[in-house]
Every structure is written in structure tokens, then in C-alpha cells.
Coordinates of N, CA, C and O in Angstrom, one line a residue:
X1 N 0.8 -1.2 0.0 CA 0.0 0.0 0.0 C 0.9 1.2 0.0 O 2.0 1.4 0.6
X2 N 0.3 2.0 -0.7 CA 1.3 3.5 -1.0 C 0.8 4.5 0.2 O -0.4 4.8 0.5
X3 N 1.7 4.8 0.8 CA 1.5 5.9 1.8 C 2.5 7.0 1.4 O 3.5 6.5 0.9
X4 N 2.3 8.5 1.4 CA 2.7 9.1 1.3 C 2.7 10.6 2.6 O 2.5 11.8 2.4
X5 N 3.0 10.2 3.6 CA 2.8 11.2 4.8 C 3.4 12.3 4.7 O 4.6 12.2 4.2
X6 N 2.8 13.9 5.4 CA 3.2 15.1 5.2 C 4.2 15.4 6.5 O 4.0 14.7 7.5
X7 N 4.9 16.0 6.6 CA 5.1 16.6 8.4 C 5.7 18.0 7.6 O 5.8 18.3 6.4
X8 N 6.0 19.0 9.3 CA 6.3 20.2 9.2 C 6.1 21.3 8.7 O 6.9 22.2 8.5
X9 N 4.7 21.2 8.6 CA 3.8 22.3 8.2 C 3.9 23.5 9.8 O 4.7 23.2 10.7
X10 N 3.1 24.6 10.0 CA 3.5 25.3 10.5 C 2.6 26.7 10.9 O 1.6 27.0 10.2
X11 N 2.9 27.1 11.5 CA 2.4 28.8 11.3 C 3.9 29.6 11.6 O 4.6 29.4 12.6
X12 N 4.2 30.2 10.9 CA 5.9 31.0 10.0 C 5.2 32.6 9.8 O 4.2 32.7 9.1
X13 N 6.1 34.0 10.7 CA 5.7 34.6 10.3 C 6.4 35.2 8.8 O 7.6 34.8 8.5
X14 N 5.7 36.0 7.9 CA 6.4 36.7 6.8 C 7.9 36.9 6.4 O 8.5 37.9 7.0
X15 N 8.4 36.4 5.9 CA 10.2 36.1 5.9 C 10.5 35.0 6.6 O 11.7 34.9 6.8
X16 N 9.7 34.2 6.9 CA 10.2 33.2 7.5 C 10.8 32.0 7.1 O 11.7 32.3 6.2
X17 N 10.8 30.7 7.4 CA 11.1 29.3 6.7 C 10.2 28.5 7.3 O 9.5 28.8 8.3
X18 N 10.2 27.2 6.4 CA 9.7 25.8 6.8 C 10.3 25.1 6.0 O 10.5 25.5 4.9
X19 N 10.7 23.7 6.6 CA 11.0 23.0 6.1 C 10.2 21.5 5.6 O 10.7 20.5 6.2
X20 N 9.1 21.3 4.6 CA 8.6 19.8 4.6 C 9.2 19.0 4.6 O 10.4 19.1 4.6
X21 N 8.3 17.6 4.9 CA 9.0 16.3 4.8 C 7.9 15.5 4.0 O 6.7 15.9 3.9
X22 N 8.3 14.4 3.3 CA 6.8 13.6 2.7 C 7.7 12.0 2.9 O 8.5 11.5 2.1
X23 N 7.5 11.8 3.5 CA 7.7 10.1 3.8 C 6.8 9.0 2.8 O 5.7 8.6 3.0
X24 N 7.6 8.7 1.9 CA 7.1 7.6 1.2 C 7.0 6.4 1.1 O 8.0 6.0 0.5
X25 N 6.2 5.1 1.3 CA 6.4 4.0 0.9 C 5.3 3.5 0.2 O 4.4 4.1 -0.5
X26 N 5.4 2.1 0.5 CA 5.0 1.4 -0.4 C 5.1 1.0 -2.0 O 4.4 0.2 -2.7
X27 N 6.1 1.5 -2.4 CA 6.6 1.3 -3.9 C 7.6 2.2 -4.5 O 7.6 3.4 -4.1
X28 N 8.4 2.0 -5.5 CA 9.2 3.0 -5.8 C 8.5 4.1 -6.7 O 7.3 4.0 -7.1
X29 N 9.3 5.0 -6.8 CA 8.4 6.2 -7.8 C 9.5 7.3 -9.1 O 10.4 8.1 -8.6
X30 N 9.4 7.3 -10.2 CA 9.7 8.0 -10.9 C 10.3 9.4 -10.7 O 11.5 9.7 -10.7
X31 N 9.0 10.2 -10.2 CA 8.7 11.5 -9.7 C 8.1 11.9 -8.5 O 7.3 11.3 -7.9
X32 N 8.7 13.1 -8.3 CA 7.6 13.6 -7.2 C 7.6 15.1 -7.0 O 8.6 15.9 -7.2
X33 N 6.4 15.5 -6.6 CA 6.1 16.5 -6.1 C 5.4 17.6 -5.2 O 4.4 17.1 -4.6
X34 N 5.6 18.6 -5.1 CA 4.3 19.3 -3.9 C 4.1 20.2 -4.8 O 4.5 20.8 -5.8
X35 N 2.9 20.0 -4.0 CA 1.4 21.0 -4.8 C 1.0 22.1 -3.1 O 1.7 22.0 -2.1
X36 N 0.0 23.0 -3.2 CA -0.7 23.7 -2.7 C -1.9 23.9 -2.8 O -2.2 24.0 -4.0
X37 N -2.9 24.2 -1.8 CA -3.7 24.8 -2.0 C -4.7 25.4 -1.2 O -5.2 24.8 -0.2
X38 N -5.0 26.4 -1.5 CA -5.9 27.3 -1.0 C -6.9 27.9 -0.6 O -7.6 28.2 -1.6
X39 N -7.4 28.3 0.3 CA -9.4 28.1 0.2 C -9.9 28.8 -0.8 O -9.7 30.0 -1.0
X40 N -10.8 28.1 -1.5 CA -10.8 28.6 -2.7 C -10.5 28.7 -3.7 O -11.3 28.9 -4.7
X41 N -9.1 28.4 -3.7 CA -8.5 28.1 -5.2 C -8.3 26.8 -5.4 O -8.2 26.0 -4.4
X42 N -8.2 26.5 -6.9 CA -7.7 25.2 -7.3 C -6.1 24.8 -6.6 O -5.5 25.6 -5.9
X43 N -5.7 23.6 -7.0 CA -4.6 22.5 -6.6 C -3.5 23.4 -7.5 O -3.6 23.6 -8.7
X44 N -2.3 23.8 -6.7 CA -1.4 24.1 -7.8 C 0.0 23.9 -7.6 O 0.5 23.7 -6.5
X45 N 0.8 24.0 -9.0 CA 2.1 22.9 -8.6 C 2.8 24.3 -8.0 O 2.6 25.5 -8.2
X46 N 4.1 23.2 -7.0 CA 5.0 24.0 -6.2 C 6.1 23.8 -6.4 O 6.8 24.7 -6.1
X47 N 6.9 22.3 -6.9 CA 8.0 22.2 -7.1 C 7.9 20.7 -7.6 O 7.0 20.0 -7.2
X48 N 8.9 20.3 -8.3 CA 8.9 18.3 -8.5 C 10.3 18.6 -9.1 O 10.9 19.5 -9.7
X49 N 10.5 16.4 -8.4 CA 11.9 16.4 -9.2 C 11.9 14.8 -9.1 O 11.4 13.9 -8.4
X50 N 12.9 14.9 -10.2 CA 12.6 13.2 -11.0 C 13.8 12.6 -9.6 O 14.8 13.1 -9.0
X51 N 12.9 11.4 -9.4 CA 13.6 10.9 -8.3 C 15.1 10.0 -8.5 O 16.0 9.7 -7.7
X52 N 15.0 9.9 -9.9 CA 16.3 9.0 -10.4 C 17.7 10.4 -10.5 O 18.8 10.5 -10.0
X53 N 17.2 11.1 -11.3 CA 18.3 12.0 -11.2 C 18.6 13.5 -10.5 O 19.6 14.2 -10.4
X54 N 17.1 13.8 -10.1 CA 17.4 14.9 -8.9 C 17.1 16.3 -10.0 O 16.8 17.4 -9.7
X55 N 17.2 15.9 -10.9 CA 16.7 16.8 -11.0 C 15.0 18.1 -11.4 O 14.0 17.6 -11.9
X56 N 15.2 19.6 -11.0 CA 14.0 19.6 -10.6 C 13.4 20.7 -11.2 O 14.0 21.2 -12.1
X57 N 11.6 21.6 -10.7 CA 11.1 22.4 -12.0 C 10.6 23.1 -10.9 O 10.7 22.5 -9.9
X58 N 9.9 24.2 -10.8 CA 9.2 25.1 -10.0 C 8.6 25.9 -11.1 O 8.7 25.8 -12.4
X59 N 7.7 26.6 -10.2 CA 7.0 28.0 -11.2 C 7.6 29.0 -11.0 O 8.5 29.0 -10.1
X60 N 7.4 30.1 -11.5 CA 8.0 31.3 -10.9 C 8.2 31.9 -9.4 O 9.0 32.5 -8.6
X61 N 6.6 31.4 -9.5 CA 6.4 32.1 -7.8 C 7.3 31.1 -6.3 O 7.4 31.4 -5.1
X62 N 7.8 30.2 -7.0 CA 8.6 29.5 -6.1 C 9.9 30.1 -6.5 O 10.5 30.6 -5.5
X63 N 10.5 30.0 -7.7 CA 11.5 29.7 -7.8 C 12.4 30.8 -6.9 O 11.9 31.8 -6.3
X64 N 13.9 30.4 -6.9 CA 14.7 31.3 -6.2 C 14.7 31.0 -4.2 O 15.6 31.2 -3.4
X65 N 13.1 30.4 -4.0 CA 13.0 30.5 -2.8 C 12.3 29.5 -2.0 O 12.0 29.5 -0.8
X66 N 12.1 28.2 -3.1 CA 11.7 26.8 -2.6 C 12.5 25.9 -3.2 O 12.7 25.9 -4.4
X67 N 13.0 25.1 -2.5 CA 13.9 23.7 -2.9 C 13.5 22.7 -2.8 O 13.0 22.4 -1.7
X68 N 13.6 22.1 -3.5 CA 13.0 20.5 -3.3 C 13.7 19.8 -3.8 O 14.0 19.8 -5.0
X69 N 14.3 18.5 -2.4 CA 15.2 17.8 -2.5 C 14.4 16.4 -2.2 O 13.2 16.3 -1.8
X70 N 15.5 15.1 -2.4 CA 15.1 13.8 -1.8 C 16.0 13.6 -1.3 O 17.0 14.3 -1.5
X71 N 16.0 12.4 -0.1 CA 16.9 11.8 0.1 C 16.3 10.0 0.2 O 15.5 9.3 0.9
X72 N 17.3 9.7 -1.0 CA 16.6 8.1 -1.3 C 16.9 7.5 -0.8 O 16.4 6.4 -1.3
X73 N 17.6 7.2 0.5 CA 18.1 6.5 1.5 C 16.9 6.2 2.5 O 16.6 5.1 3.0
X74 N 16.2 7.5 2.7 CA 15.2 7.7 3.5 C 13.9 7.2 2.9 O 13.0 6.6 3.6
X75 N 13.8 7.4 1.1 CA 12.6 7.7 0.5 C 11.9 8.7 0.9 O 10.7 8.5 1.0
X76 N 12.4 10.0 1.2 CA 11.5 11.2 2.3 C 11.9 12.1 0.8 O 12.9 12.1 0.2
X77 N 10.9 12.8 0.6 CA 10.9 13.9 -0.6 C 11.1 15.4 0.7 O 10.5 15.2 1.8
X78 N 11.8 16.8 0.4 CA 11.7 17.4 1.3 C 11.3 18.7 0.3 O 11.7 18.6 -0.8
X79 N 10.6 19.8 0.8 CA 10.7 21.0 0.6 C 11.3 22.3 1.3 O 10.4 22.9 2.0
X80 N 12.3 22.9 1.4 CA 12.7 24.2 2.0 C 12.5 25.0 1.8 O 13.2 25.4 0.9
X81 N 11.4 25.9 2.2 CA 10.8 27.0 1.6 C 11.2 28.4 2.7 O 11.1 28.5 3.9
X82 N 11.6 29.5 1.5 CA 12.5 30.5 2.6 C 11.8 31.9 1.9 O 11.4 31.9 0.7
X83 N 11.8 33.0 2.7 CA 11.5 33.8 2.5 C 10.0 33.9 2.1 O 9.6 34.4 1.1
X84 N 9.3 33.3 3.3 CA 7.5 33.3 3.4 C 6.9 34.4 2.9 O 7.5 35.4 3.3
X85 N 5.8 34.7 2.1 CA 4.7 35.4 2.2 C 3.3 34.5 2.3 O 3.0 33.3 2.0
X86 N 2.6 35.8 3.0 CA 1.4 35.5 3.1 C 0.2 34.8 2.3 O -0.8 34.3 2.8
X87 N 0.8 34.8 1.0 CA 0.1 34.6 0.2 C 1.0 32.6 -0.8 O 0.8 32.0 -1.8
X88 N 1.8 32.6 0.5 CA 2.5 31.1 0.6 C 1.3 30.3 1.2 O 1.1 29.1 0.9
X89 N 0.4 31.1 2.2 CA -0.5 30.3 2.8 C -1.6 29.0 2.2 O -2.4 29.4 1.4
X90 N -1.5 28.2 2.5 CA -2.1 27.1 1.9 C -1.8 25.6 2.3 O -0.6 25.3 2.5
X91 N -2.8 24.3 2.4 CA -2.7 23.0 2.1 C -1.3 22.6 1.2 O -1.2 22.7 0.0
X92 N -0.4 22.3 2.2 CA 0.6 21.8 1.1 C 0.5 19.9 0.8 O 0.6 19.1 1.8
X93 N 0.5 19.5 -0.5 CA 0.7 18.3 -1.0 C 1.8 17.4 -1.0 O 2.6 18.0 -1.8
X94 N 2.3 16.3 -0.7 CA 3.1 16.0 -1.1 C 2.1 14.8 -2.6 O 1.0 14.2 -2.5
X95 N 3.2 14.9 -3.9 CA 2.3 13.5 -4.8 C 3.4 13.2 -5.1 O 4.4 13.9 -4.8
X96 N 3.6 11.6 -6.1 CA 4.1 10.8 -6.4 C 3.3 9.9 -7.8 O 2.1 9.5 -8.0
X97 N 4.5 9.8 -8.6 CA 3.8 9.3 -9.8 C 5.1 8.4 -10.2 O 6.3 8.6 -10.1
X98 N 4.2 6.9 -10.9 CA 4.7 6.0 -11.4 C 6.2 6.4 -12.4 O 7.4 6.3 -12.1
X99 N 5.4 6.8 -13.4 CA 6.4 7.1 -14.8 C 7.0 8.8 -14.5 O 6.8 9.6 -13.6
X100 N 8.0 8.9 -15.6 CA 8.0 10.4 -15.7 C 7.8 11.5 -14.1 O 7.7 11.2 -12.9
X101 N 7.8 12.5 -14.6 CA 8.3 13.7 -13.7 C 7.5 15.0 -14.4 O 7.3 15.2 -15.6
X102 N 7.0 15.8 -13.2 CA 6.8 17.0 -14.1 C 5.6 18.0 -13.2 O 5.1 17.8 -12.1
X103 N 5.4 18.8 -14.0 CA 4.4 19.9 -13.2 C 3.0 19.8 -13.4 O 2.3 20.8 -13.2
X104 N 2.6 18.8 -13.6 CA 1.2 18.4 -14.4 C 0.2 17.3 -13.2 O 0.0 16.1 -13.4
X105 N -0.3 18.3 -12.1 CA -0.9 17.6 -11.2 C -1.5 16.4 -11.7 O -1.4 15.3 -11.2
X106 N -2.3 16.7 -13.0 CA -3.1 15.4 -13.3 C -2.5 14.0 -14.0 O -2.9 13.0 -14.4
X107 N -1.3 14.5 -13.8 CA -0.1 12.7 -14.0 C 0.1 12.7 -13.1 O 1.4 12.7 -13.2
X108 N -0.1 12.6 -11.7 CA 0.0 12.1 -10.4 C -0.4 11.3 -10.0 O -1.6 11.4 -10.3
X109 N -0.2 10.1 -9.3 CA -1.5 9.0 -9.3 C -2.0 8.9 -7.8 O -3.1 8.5 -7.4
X110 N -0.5 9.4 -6.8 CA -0.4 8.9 -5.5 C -0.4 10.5 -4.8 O 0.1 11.5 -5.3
X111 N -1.2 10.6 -3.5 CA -0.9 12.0 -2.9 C -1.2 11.7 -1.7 O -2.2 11.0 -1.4
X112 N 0.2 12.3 -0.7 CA -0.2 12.5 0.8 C -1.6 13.4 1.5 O -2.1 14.3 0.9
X113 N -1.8 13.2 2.1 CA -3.1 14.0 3.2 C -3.0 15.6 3.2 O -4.0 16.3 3.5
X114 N -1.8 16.1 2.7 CA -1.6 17.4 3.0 C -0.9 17.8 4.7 O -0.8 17.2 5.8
X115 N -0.3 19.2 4.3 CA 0.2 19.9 5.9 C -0.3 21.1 6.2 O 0.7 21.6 5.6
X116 N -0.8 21.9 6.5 CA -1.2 23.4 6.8 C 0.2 24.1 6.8 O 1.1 23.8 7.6
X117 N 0.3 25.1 5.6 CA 1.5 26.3 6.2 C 0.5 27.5 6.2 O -0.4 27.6 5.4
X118 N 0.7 28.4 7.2 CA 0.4 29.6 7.3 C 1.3 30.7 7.7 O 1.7 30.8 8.9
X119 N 1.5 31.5 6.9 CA 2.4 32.9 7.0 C 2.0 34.1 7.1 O 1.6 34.7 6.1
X120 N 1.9 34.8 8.7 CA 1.4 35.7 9.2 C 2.0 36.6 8.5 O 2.8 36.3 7.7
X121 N 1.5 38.1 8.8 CA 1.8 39.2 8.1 C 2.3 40.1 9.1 O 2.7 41.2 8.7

């Protein structure tokens, strides 16, 4: 059975950090990545990276200031996200997908429960 668990979600004031964790088992995986989301808004990507070679993709609004690493020893996918705004606030995802890698929630097959971040102002 595929489990995919969140930790280290938070309340971070504005400029802050957090650092995720997504603990994986039950099978190996291609790709992976975190998503977000918001009350109200749709599911949206935050960062992924192919789990064979590391390497990885963001959007703009991450880039520069969220990292996303693995460590395959562990099978733990991580996020370091620095320099909080408010508008970071959101359900963060950890997912995992069979094949391939990429920014395209709906090639995801597998997704953790989510973490709460919130970034005070």
C-alpha cells in the first residue's frame, strides 16, 4: 500500500522558513512533487523532481525561494521554503507518480493528506 505522509507544516511569520518532509512508501516512484492549495483556489504545482536523477522544476512564484530535494536513502521527498509570504498560505501536498516527472498535477497517481502552512503578516 502507498503511503505518502506530510510533516512540518506550520504557522511562520512573513520572511520566514519551513521546512517539509513527505515520507514515502509502499513502492518506488519516478517522480515527485508538492502542490498547494488554498481556500478557494484550485490544486497548484510548487515544485517536483525526477527521483532518479534529482533533478527539478518550479514556477516562478517559487522559484529562487523553494527547494526541493530527496533523500533516497530515506525515500523522504523534502521542501525548504524561505522567504515566506502571506500569500505562501495554503494546504501543502506532497504527490508521487509512477512514470515520468513533471508539473502536471493530473499525471499524479499517488498524494499524501496534505500539511497546513500559514504565514502571518
Amino acid at each position: 500500500q502507498v503511503q505518502l505522509v506530510e510533516s512540518g507544516g506550520g504557522l511562520v511569520q512573513a520572511g520566514g522558513s519551513l521546512r517539509l518532509s513527505c515520507a514515502a512508501s509502499g513502492r518506488s516512484f519516478s517522480g515527485m512533487g508538492w502542490f498547494r492549495q488554498a481556500p478557494g483556489k484550485e490544486r497548484e504545482f510548487v515544485a517536483a523532481i525526477s527521483w532518479s536523477t534529482g533533478t527539478t522544476q518550479y514556477p516562478d512564484s517559487a522559484e529562487g525561494r523553494f527547494t526541493v530535494s530527496r533523500d533516497k536513502a530515506k525515500n523522504t521527498l523534502y521542501l525548504q521554503m524561505n522567504s515566506l509570504k502571506p500569500e505562501d498560505t495554503a494546504v501543502y501536498f506532497c504527490a508521487a507518480r509512477a512514470t515520468g516527472w513533471g508539473k502536471f498535477l493530473q499525471n499524479y497517481e499517488f498524494w499524501g493528506q496534505g500539511t497546513q502552512v500559514t504565514v502571518s503578516s
